[in-house]
Amino acid sequence: MIVYTNLFYIFAHDIFSCMRLAFFAWEYPPRLVGGLGTYAQYITRELVKMGHDVTVFTMNTGSLKTHEVLHGVSVHRPLGVDASGILRVIAASELQSWGDQLRFFGSIFTYDMLSCAKMVNRLIKKEKVEFDVACVHDWMGAMALLILKEEMQLPVAFHVHSTEWGRSRGRGSKVVSDIEHRGSIMADRIVTVSYAMKEDLASHGWDAGKVNVVWNGVDPGVYDPSKVDMVEAGVLRERYGASDKKMILFVGRLNWVKGIMNLVQAMPAVLKEYPNAKLVILGTGDEESNIRHLIKRLGLEDDVACRFEFVSEHERILHYAAADLCAFPSLYEPFGIVSLEAMAMEKPIVVGASGVSGLKEQVVNAGPDRTGVHVDGNSPEDIAWGIKETLIDDDRMRRWGKSARRRVLEYFTWEKVARETLGIYEEMARSYGK
């Protein structure tokens, strides 16, 4: 399908010299939470560079501008209201049991409602803006999808970066799952981030014929090892006590799906063969306290360093440059942009490849173009094996890293992502006679 959309882009580009696109993404710079925000940031900028008109509707923390133009992208952030009180009266009983988290659902609900109202009543009806396609992201934007399909004759693409059943091991919110499923029915097309995700959606009853796969990307001009001050990277290694050690880097949100607890549990087996190994954990999340306790229980205080912070992109790049290898043993990972970032920085990668894993579509596990190792993220023993397998040969690690960057340049640039995604949007618009 990717080849098809590329061909469609070539033949249709003259027809759609400029598309007007409306994006609903609950996180967008400067407010970034995870991979969705990174995706939205880069894809919208790339589409603008290609000559298209992009309007983003995103959430407001209360202190951000309600409208501004960032890198050519028109960004609307309606000021929200606390709807948790009324939701306790009218919402499903399951939502009422959410406690304090009901406020989060309420903020998403009002964000979608206010954004749709602004788009429909002000931009479309008053200012006569004619959008070609609306693009909504995950369940946080799916409520906007449902509103728009009732209100407007407008093609809507539902971008699915993850699902409630995947994030929660099948024990999540029925309300959220129902929103996702209803969105899949109402959407004209579904765009997801890996073939593993497409299979997972189909296995849960979604219409596979509507699902298109477009991998995420990275900016290799930003994530470029040749641009890093290696003296600064050396200072960072020294700060972690890893100057003369093999630095294993984990970057990401610290929750169960990332396999971080199993990675820590793998370290004693790694240290038996490689006593000079040092694990560095960079990120924030629900597992911070559990990670601290596990490190103490296993006596790994000198072997695992934690920095529980959300750092700038510059610092993240510096961490990749400082590392010898990166490990992302996720249990559920529809794609995983951090892996691409590490690959662009010429690092060999150990990734979780069991279950729903877009990581295994990024990392080549064998052959002359090998870039890393696939492991079972559920197994500390297998994670330890993967790390030890990578550490065997320094020259081979460098070759894997070089292959990783070449693979990024060929398959995972934002320009490529934008062109393939645009091909889908153009086909949708044409089906509506636009």
JSON list of N, CA and C in Angstrom, two decimals, residues 195-257:
[
{"chain": "A", "resi": 195, "resn": "TYR", "atom": "N", "xyz": [2.63, -2.43, 10.50]},
{"chain": "A", "resi": 195, "resn": "TYR", "atom": "CA", "xyz": [1.84, -3.58, 10.05]},
{"chain": "A", "resi": 195, "resn": "TYR", "atom": "C", "xyz": [1.38, -4.41, 11.24]},
{"chain": "A", "resi": 196, "resn": "ALA", "atom": "N", "xyz": [2.18, -4.40, 12.31]},
{"chain": "A", "resi": 196, "resn": "ALA", "atom": "CA", "xyz": [1.75, -5.09, 13.53]},
{"chain": "A", "resi": 196, "resn": "ALA", "atom": "C", "xyz": [0.47, -4.48, 14.07]},
{"chain": "A", "resi": 197, "resn": "MET", "atom": "N", "xyz": [0.37, -3.16, 14.00]},
{"chain": "A", "resi": 197, "resn": "MET", "atom": "CA", "xyz": [-0.85, -2.49, 14.46]},
{"chain": "A", "resi": 197, "resn": "MET", "atom": "C", "xyz": [-2.03, -2.80, 13.55]},
{"chain": "A", "resi": 198, "resn": "LYS", "atom": "N", "xyz": [-1.80, -2.84, 12.26]},
{"chain": "A", "resi": 198, "resn": "LYS", "atom": "CA", "xyz": [-2.89, -3.16, 11.33]},
{"chain": "A", "resi": 198, "resn": "LYS", "atom": "C", "xyz": [-3.45, -4.54, 11.64]},
{"chain": "A", "resi": 199, "resn": "GLU", "atom": "N", "xyz": [-2.57, -5.51, 11.88]},
{"chain": "A", "resi": 199, "resn": "GLU", "atom": "CA", "xyz": [-3.03, -6.86, 12.22]},
{"chain": "A", "resi": 199, "resn": "GLU", "atom": "C", "xyz": [-3.81, -6.85, 13.54]},
{"chain": "A", "resi": 200, "resn": "ASP", "atom": "N", "xyz": [-3.34, -6.07, 14.50]},
{"chain": "A", "resi": 200, "resn": "ASP", "atom": "CA", "xyz": [-4.01, -6.00, 15.79]},
{"chain": "A", "resi": 200, "resn": "ASP", "atom": "C", "xyz": [-5.40, -5.38, 15.66]},
{"chain": "A", "resi": 201, "resn": "LEU", "atom": "N", "xyz": [-5.51, -4.32, 14.88]},
{"chain": "A", "resi": 201, "resn": "LEU", "atom": "CA", "xyz": [-6.81, -3.69, 14.67]},
{"chain": "A", "resi": 201, "resn": "LEU", "atom": "C", "xyz": [-7.78, -4.66, 14.00]},
{"chain": "A", "resi": 202, "resn": "ALA", "atom": "N", "xyz": [-7.30, -5.36, 12.99]},
{"chain": "A", "resi": 202, "resn": "ALA", "atom": "CA", "xyz": [-8.15, -6.32, 12.29]},
{"chain": "A", "resi": 202, "resn": "ALA", "atom": "C", "xyz": [-8.60, -7.44, 13.22]},
{"chain": "A", "resi": 203, "resn": "SER", "atom": "N", "xyz": [-7.70, -7.87, 14.11]},
{"chain": "A", "resi": 203, "resn": "SER", "atom": "CA", "xyz": [-8.04, -8.96, 15.04]},
{"chain": "A", "resi": 203, "resn": "SER", "atom": "C", "xyz": [-9.11, -8.53, 16.05]},
{"chain": "A", "resi": 204, "resn": "HIS", "atom": "N", "xyz": [-9.29, -7.22, 16.21]},
{"chain": "A", "resi": 204, "resn": "HIS", "atom": "CA", "xyz": [-10.32, -6.70, 17.11]},
{"chain": "A", "resi": 204, "resn": "HIS", "atom": "C", "xyz": [-11.56, -6.23, 16.36]},
{"chain": "A", "resi": 205, "resn": "GLY", "atom": "N", "xyz": [-11.69, -6.67, 15.11]},
{"chain": "A", "resi": 205, "resn": "GLY", "atom": "CA", "xyz": [-12.92, -6.43, 14.37]},
{"chain": "A", "resi": 205, "resn": "GLY", "atom": "C", "xyz": [-12.97, -5.16, 13.55]},
{"chain": "A", "resi": 206, "resn": "TRP", "atom": "N", "xyz": [-11.85, -4.44, 13.46]},
{"chain": "A", "resi": 206, "resn": "TRP", "atom": "CA", "xyz": [-11.83, -3.24, 12.64]},
{"chain": "A", "resi": 206, "resn": "TRP", "atom": "C", "xyz": [-11.73, -3.64, 11.17]},
{"chain": "A", "resi": 207, "resn": "ASP", "atom": "N", "xyz": [-12.23, -2.79, 10.29]},
{"chain": "A", "resi": 207, "resn": "ASP", "atom": "CA", "xyz": [-12.23, -3.06, 8.86]},
{"chain": "A", "resi": 207, "resn": "ASP", "atom": "C", "xyz": [-10.83, -2.88, 8.30]},
{"chain": "A", "resi": 208, "resn": "ALA", "atom": "N", "xyz": [-10.14, -3.99, 8.04]},
{"chain": "A", "resi": 208, "resn": "ALA", "atom": "CA", "xyz": [-8.76, -3.93, 7.56]},
{"chain": "A", "resi": 208, "resn": "ALA", "atom": "C", "xyz": [-8.66, -3.24, 6.21]},
{"chain": "A", "resi": 209, "resn": "GLY", "atom": "N", "xyz": [-9.74, -3.26, 5.43]},
{"chain": "A", "resi": 209, "resn": "GLY", "atom": "CA", "xyz": [-9.72, -2.62, 4.13]},
{"chain": "A", "resi": 209, "resn": "GLY", "atom": "C", "xyz": [-9.62, -1.11, 4.20]},
{"chain": "A", "resi": 210, "resn": "LYS", "atom": "N", "xyz": [-9.96, -0.54, 5.37]},
{"chain": "A", "resi": 210, "resn": "LYS", "atom": "CA", "xyz": [-9.86, 0.91, 5.55]},
{"chain": "A", "resi": 210, "resn": "LYS", "atom": "C", "xyz": [-8.52, 1.34, 6.13]},
{"chain": "A", "resi": 211, "resn": "VAL", "atom": "N", "xyz": [-7.70, 0.36, 6.53]},
{"chain": "A", "resi": 211, "resn": "VAL", "atom": "CA", "xyz": [-6.48, 0.68, 7.28]},
{"chain": "A", "resi": 211, "resn": "VAL", "atom": "C", "xyz": [-5.28, 0.81, 6.35]},
{"chain": "A", "resi": 212, "resn": "ASN", "atom": "N", "xyz": [-4.61, 1.95, 6.41]},
{"chain": "A", "resi": 212, "resn": "ASN", "atom": "CA", "xyz": [-3.36, 2.18, 5.70]},
{"chain": "A", "resi": 212, "resn": "ASN", "atom": "C", "xyz": [-2.22, 2.25, 6.70]},
{"chain": "A", "resi": 213, "resn": "VAL", "atom": "N", "xyz": [-1.07, 1.73, 6.32]},
{"chain": "A", "resi": 213, "resn": "VAL", "atom": "CA", "xyz": [0.11, 1.77, 7.18]},
{"chain": "A", "resi": 213, "resn": "VAL", "atom": "C", "xyz": [1.10, 2.79, 6.64]},
{"chain": "A", "resi": 214, "resn": "VAL", "atom": "N", "xyz": [1.48, 3.72, 7.48]},
{"chain": "A", "resi": 214, "resn": "VAL", "atom": "CA", "xyz": [2.57, 4.65, 7.18]},
{"chain": "A", "resi": 214, "resn": "VAL", "atom": "C", "xyz": [3.46, 4.71, 8.42]},
{"chain": "A", "resi": 215, "resn": "TRP", "atom": "N", "xyz": [4.71, 4.27, 8.26]},
{"chain": "A", "resi": 215, "resn": "TRP", "atom": "CA", "xyz": [5.64, 4.33, 9.39]},
{"chain": "A", "resi": 215, "resn": "TRP", "atom": "C", "xyz": [5.89, 5.77, 9.81]},
{"chain": "A", "resi": 216, "resn": "ASN", "atom": "N", "xyz": [6.26, 5.95, 11.07]},
{"chain": "A", "resi": 216, "resn": "ASN", "atom": "CA", "xyz": [6.69, 7.26, 11.55]},
{"chain": "A", "resi": 216, "resn": "ASN", "atom": "C", "xyz": [8.09, 7.57, 11.05]},
{"chain": "A", "resi": 217, "resn": "GLY", "atom": "N", "xyz": [8.58, 8.73, 11.42]},
{"chain": "A", "resi": 217, "resn": "GLY", "atom": "CA", "xyz": [9.89, 9.15, 10.92]},
{"chain": "A", "resi": 217, "resn": "GLY", "atom": "C", "xyz": [10.72, 9.84, 11.98]},
{"chain": "A", "resi": 218, "resn": "VAL", "atom": "N", "xyz": [11.86, 10.33, 11.52]},
{"chain": "A", "resi": 218, "resn": "VAL", "atom": "CA", "xyz": [12.78, 11.09, 12.35]},
{"chain": "A", "resi": 218, "resn": "VAL", "atom": "C", "xyz": [13.50, 12.07, 11.43]},
{"chain": "A", "resi": 219, "resn": "ASP", "atom": "N", "xyz": [14.03, 13.13, 11.98]},
{"chain": "A", "resi": 219, "resn": "ASP", "atom": "CA", "xyz": [14.79, 14.10, 11.19]},
{"chain": "A", "resi": 219, "resn": "ASP", "atom": "C", "xyz": [16.27, 13.78, 11.31]},
{"chain": "A", "resi": 220, "resn": "PRO", "atom": "N", "xyz": [16.86, 13.14, 10.29]},
{"chain": "A", "resi": 220, "resn": "PRO", "atom": "CA", "xyz": [18.27, 12.76, 10.38]},
{"chain": "A", "resi": 220, "resn": "PRO", "atom": "C", "xyz": [19.22, 13.95, 10.33]},
{"chain": "A", "resi": 221, "resn": "GLY", "atom": "N", "xyz": [18.69, 15.12, 9.95]},
{"chain": "A", "resi": 221, "resn": "GLY", "atom": "CA", "xyz": [19.50, 16.33, 10.00]},
{"chain": "A", "resi": 221, "resn": "GLY", "atom": "C", "xyz": [19.66, 16.85, 11.41]},
{"chain": "A", "resi": 222, "resn": "VAL", "atom": "N", "xyz": [18.66, 16.56, 12.26]},
{"chain": "A", "resi": 222, "resn": "VAL", "atom": "CA", "xyz": [18.73, 16.93, 13.67]},
{"chain": "A", "resi": 222, "resn": "VAL", "atom": "C", "xyz": [19.42, 15.84, 14.47]},
{"chain": "A", "resi": 223, "resn": "TYR", "atom": "N", "xyz": [19.03, 14.60, 14.23]},
{"chain": "A", "resi": 223, "resn": "TYR", "atom": "CA", "xyz": [19.64, 13.45, 14.91]},
{"chain": "A", "resi": 223, "resn": "TYR", "atom": "C", "xyz": [20.81, 12.97, 14.05]},
{"chain": "A", "resi": 224, "resn": "ASP", "atom": "N", "xyz": [21.92, 13.68, 14.17]},
{"chain": "A", "resi": 224, "resn": "ASP", "atom": "CA", "xyz": [23.09, 13.46, 13.32]},
{"chain": "A", "resi": 224, "resn": "ASP", "atom": "C", "xyz": [24.33, 13.41, 14.22]},
{"chain": "A", "resi": 225, "resn": "PRO", "atom": "N", "xyz": [24.95, 12.24, 14.34]},
{"chain": "A", "resi": 225, "resn": "PRO", "atom": "CA", "xyz": [26.10, 12.12, 15.25]},
{"chain": "A", "resi": 225, "resn": "PRO", "atom": "C", "xyz": [27.27, 13.03, 14.88]},
{"chain": "A", "resi": 226, "resn": "SER", "atom": "N", "xyz": [27.38, 13.39, 13.61]},
{"chain": "A", "resi": 226, "resn": "SER", "atom": "CA", "xyz": [28.49, 14.25, 13.19]},
{"chain": "A", "resi": 226, "resn": "SER", "atom": "C", "xyz": [28.35, 15.67, 13.72]},
{"chain": "A", "resi": 227, "resn": "LYS", "atom": "N", "xyz": [27.16, 16.04, 14.20]},
{"chain": "A", "resi": 227, "resn": "LYS", "atom": "CA", "xyz": [26.93, 17.40, 14.69]},
{"chain": "A", "resi": 227, "resn": "LYS", "atom": "C", "xyz": [27.06, 17.52, 16.21]},
{"chain": "A", "resi": 228, "resn": "VAL", "atom": "N", "xyz": [27.37, 16.42, 16.88]},
{"chain": "A", "resi": 228, "resn": "VAL", "atom": "CA", "xyz": [27.41, 16.42, 18.34]},
{"chain": "A", "resi": 228, "resn": "VAL", "atom": "C", "xyz": [28.82, 16.74, 18.83]},
{"chain": "A", "resi": 229, "resn": "ASP", "atom": "N", "xyz": [28.90, 17.54, 19.86]},
{"chain": "A", "resi": 229, "resn": "ASP", "atom": "CA", "xyz": [30.17, 17.82, 20.54]},
{"chain": "A", "resi": 229, "resn": "ASP", "atom": "C", "xyz": [30.49, 16.62, 21.43]},
{"chain": "A", "resi": 230, "resn": "MET", "atom": "N", "xyz": [31.44, 15.80, 20.99]},
{"chain": "A", "resi": 230, "resn": "MET", "atom": "CA", "xyz": [31.74, 14.58, 21.73]},
{"chain": "A", "resi": 230, "resn": "MET", "atom": "C", "xyz": [32.43, 14.85, 23.06]},
{"chain": "A", "resi": 231, "resn": "VAL", "atom": "N", "xyz": [33.03, 16.03, 23.20]},
{"chain": "A", "resi": 231, "resn": "VAL", "atom": "CA", "xyz": [33.56, 16.41, 24.51]},
{"chain": "A", "resi": 231, "resn": "VAL", "atom": "C", "xyz": [32.40, 16.56, 25.50]},
{"chain": "A", "resi": 232, "resn": "GLU", "atom": "N", "xyz": [31.33, 17.20, 25.04]},
{"chain": "A", "resi": 232, "resn": "GLU", "atom": "CA", "xyz": [30.14, 17.36, 25.87]},
{"chain": "A", "resi": 232, "resn": "GLU", "atom": "C", "xyz": [29.52, 15.99, 26.18]},
{"chain": "A", "resi": 233, "resn": "ALA", "atom": "N", "xyz": [29.53, 15.10, 25.19]},
{"chain": "A", "resi": 233, "resn": "ALA", "atom": "CA", "xyz": [29.01, 13.74, 25.42]},
{"chain": "A", "resi": 233, "resn": "ALA", "atom": "C", "xyz": [29.86, 13.01, 26.44]},
{"chain": "A", "resi": 234, "resn": "GLY", "atom": "N", "xyz": [31.17, 13.23, 26.39]},
{"chain": "A", "resi": 234, "resn": "GLY", "atom": "CA", "xyz": [32.07, 12.61, 27.36]},
{"chain": "A", "resi": 234, "resn": "GLY", "atom": "C", "xyz": [31.82, 13.10, 28.77]},
{"chain": "A", "resi": 235, "resn": "VAL", "atom": "N", "xyz": [31.52, 14.38, 28.90]},
{"chain": "A", "resi": 235, "resn": "VAL", "atom": "CA", "xyz": [31.18, 14.95, 30.21]},
{"chain": "A", "resi": 235, "resn": "VAL", "atom": "C", "xyz": [29.91, 14.30, 30.74]},
{"chain": "A", "resi": 236, "resn": "LEU", "atom": "N", "xyz": [28.95, 14.06, 29.85]},
{"chain": "A", "resi": 236, "resn": "LEU", "atom": "CA", "xyz": [27.70, 13.41, 30.26]},
{"chain": "A", "resi": 236, "resn": "LEU", "atom": "C", "xyz": [27.98, 11.99, 30.76]},
{"chain": "A", "resi": 237, "resn": "ARG", "atom": "N", "xyz": [28.81, 11.25, 30.05]},
{"chain": "A", "resi": 237, "resn": "ARG", "atom": "CA", "xyz": [29.17, 9.90, 30.49]},
{"chain": "A", "resi": 237, "resn": "ARG", "atom": "C", "xyz": [29.81, 9.94, 31.88]},
{"chain": "A", "resi": 238, "resn": "GLU", "atom": "N", "xyz": [30.67, 10.92, 32.07]},
{"chain": "A", "resi": 238, "resn": "GLU", "atom": "CA", "xyz": [31.35, 11.04, 33.36]},
{"chain": "A", "resi": 238, "resn": "GLU", "atom": "C", "xyz": [30.35, 11.34, 34.48]},
{"chain": "A", "resi": 239, "resn": "ARG", "atom": "N", "xyz": [29.34, 12.16, 34.16]},
{"chain": "A", "resi": 239, "resn": "ARG", "atom": "CA", "xyz": [28.32, 12.50, 35.15]},
{"chain": "A", "resi": 239, "resn": "ARG", "atom": "C", "xyz": [27.58, 11.25, 35.63]},
{"chain": "A", "resi": 240, "resn": "TYR", "atom": "N", "xyz": [27.39, 10.30, 34.73]},
{"chain": "A", "resi": 240, "resn": "TYR", "atom": "CA", "xyz": [26.70, 9.06, 35.08]},
{"chain": "A", "resi": 240, "resn": "TYR", "atom": "C", "xyz": [27.65, 7.98, 35.61]},
{"chain": "A", "resi": 241, "resn": "GLY", "atom": "N", "xyz": [28.92, 8.30, 35.73]},
{"chain": "A", "resi": 241, "resn": "GLY", "atom": "CA", "xyz": [29.88, 7.31, 36.17]},
{"chain": "A", "resi": 241, "resn": "GLY", "atom": "C", "xyz": [30.11, 6.22, 35.15]},
{"chain": "A", "resi": 242, "resn": "ALA", "atom": "N", "xyz": [30.03, 6.60, 33.86]},
{"chain": "A", "resi": 242, "resn": "ALA", "atom": "CA", "xyz": [30.13, 5.61, 32.78]},
{"chain": "A", "resi": 242, "resn": "ALA", "atom": "C", "xyz": [31.30, 5.89, 31.85]},
{"chain": "A", "resi": 243, "resn": "SER", "atom": "N", "xyz": [32.28, 6.66, 32.30]},
{"chain": "A", "resi": 243, "resn": "SER", "atom": "CA", "xyz": [33.39, 7.05, 31.42]},
{"chain": "A", "resi": 243, "resn": "SER", "atom": "C", "xyz": [34.10, 5.84, 30.84]},
{"chain": "A", "resi": 244, "resn": "ASP", "atom": "N", "xyz": [34.35, 4.84, 31.67]},
{"chain": "A", "resi": 244, "resn": "ASP", "atom": "CA", "xyz": [35.09, 3.66, 31.23]},
{"chain": "A", "resi": 244, "resn": "ASP", "atom": "C", "xyz": [34.19, 2.43, 31.17]},
{"chain": "A", "resi": 245, "resn": "LYS", "atom": "N", "xyz": [32.89, 2.65, 30.98]},
{"chain": "A", "resi": 245, "resn": "LYS", "atom": "CA", "xyz": [31.93, 1.55, 30.97]},
{"chain": "A", "resi": 245, "resn": "LYS", "atom": "C", "xyz": [31.19, 1.47, 29.64]},
{"chain": "A", "resi": 246, "resn": "LYS", "atom": "N", "xyz": [30.47, 0.38, 29.45]},
{"chain": "A", "resi": 246, "resn": "LYS", "atom": "CA", "xyz": [29.57, 0.23, 28.31]},
{"chain": "A", "resi": 246, "resn": "LYS", "atom": "C", "xyz": [28.21, 0.81, 28.72]},
{"chain": "A", "resi": 247, "resn": "MET", "atom": "N", "xyz": [27.88, 1.95, 28.16]},
{"chain": "A", "resi": 247, "resn": "MET", "atom": "CA", "xyz": [26.67, 2.66, 28.57]},
{"chain": "A", "resi": 247, "resn": "MET", "atom": "C", "xyz": [25.47, 2.17, 27.76]},
{"chain": "A", "resi": 248, "resn": "ILE", "atom": "N", "xyz": [24.51, 1.58, 28.47]},
{"chain": "A", "resi": 248, "resn": "ILE", "atom": "CA", "xyz": [23.26, 1.09, 27.88]},
{"chain": "A", "resi": 248, "resn": "ILE", "atom": "C", "xyz": [22.19, 2.13, 28.19]},
{"chain": "A", "resi": 249, "resn": "LEU", "atom": "N", "xyz": [21.55, 2.67, 27.17]},
{"chain": "A", "resi": 249, "resn": "LEU", "atom": "CA", "xyz": [20.61, 3.77, 27.37]},
{"chain": "A", "resi": 249, "resn": "LEU", "atom": "C", "xyz": [19.17, 3.34, 27.11]},
{"chain": "A", "resi": 250, "resn": "PHE", "atom": "N", "xyz": [18.30, 3.68, 28.06]},
{"chain": "A", "resi": 250, "resn": "PHE", "atom": "CA", "xyz": [16.85, 3.59, 27.86]},
{"chain": "A", "resi": 250, "resn": "PHE", "atom": "C", "xyz": [16.29, 5.00, 27.91]},
{"chain": "A", "resi": 251, "resn": "VAL", "atom": "N", "xyz": [15.48, 5.37, 26.91]},
{"chain": "A", "resi": 251, "resn": "VAL", "atom": "CA", "xyz": [14.78, 6.65, 26.89]},
{"chain": "A", "resi": 251, "resn": "VAL", "atom": "C", "xyz": [13.30, 6.37, 26.68]},
{"chain": "A", "resi": 252, "resn": "GLY", "atom": "N", "xyz": [12.44, 6.99, 27.47]},
{"chain": "A", "resi": 252, "resn": "GLY", "atom": "CA", "xyz": [11.01, 6.80, 27.24]},
{"chain": "A", "resi": 252, "resn": "GLY", "atom": "C", "xyz": [10.18, 7.01, 28.48]},
{"chain": "A", "resi": 253, "resn": "ARG", "atom": "N", "xyz": [8.88, 6.89, 28.29]},
{"chain": "A", "resi": 253, "resn": "ARG", "atom": "CA", "xyz": [7.96, 6.98, 29.42]},
{"chain": "A", "resi": 253, "resn": "ARG", "atom": "C", "xyz": [8.13, 5.75, 30.30]},
{"chain": "A", "resi": 254, "resn": "LEU", "atom": "N", "xyz": [8.10, 5.95, 31.59]},
{"chain": "A", "resi": 254, "resn": "LEU", "atom": "CA", "xyz": [8.34, 4.86, 32.53]},
{"chain": "A", "resi": 254, "resn": "LEU", "atom": "C", "xyz": [7.02, 4.25, 32.97]},
{"chain": "A", "resi": 255, "resn": "ASN", "atom": "N", "xyz": [6.46, 3.43, 32.08]},
{"chain": "A", "resi": 255, "resn": "ASN", "atom": "CA", "xyz": [5.26, 2.68, 32.42]},
{"chain": "A", "resi": 255, "resn": "ASN", "atom": "C", "xyz": [5.44, 1.23, 31.98]},
{"chain": "A", "resi": 256, "resn": "TRP", "atom": "N", "xyz": [4.50, 0.39, 32.36]},
{"chain": "A", "resi": 256, "resn": "TRP", "atom": "CA", "xyz": [4.68, -1.05, 32.19]},
{"chain": "A", "resi": 256, "resn": "TRP", "atom": "C", "xyz": [4.92, -1.45, 30.75]},
{"chain": "A", "resi": 257, "resn": "VAL", "atom": "N", "xyz": [4.28, -0.76, 29.78]},
{"chain": "A", "resi": 257, "resn": "VAL", "atom": "CA", "xyz": [4.37, -1.21, 28.39]},
{"chain": "A", "resi": 257, "resn": "VAL", "atom": "C", "xyz": [5.78, -1.07, 27.84]}
]
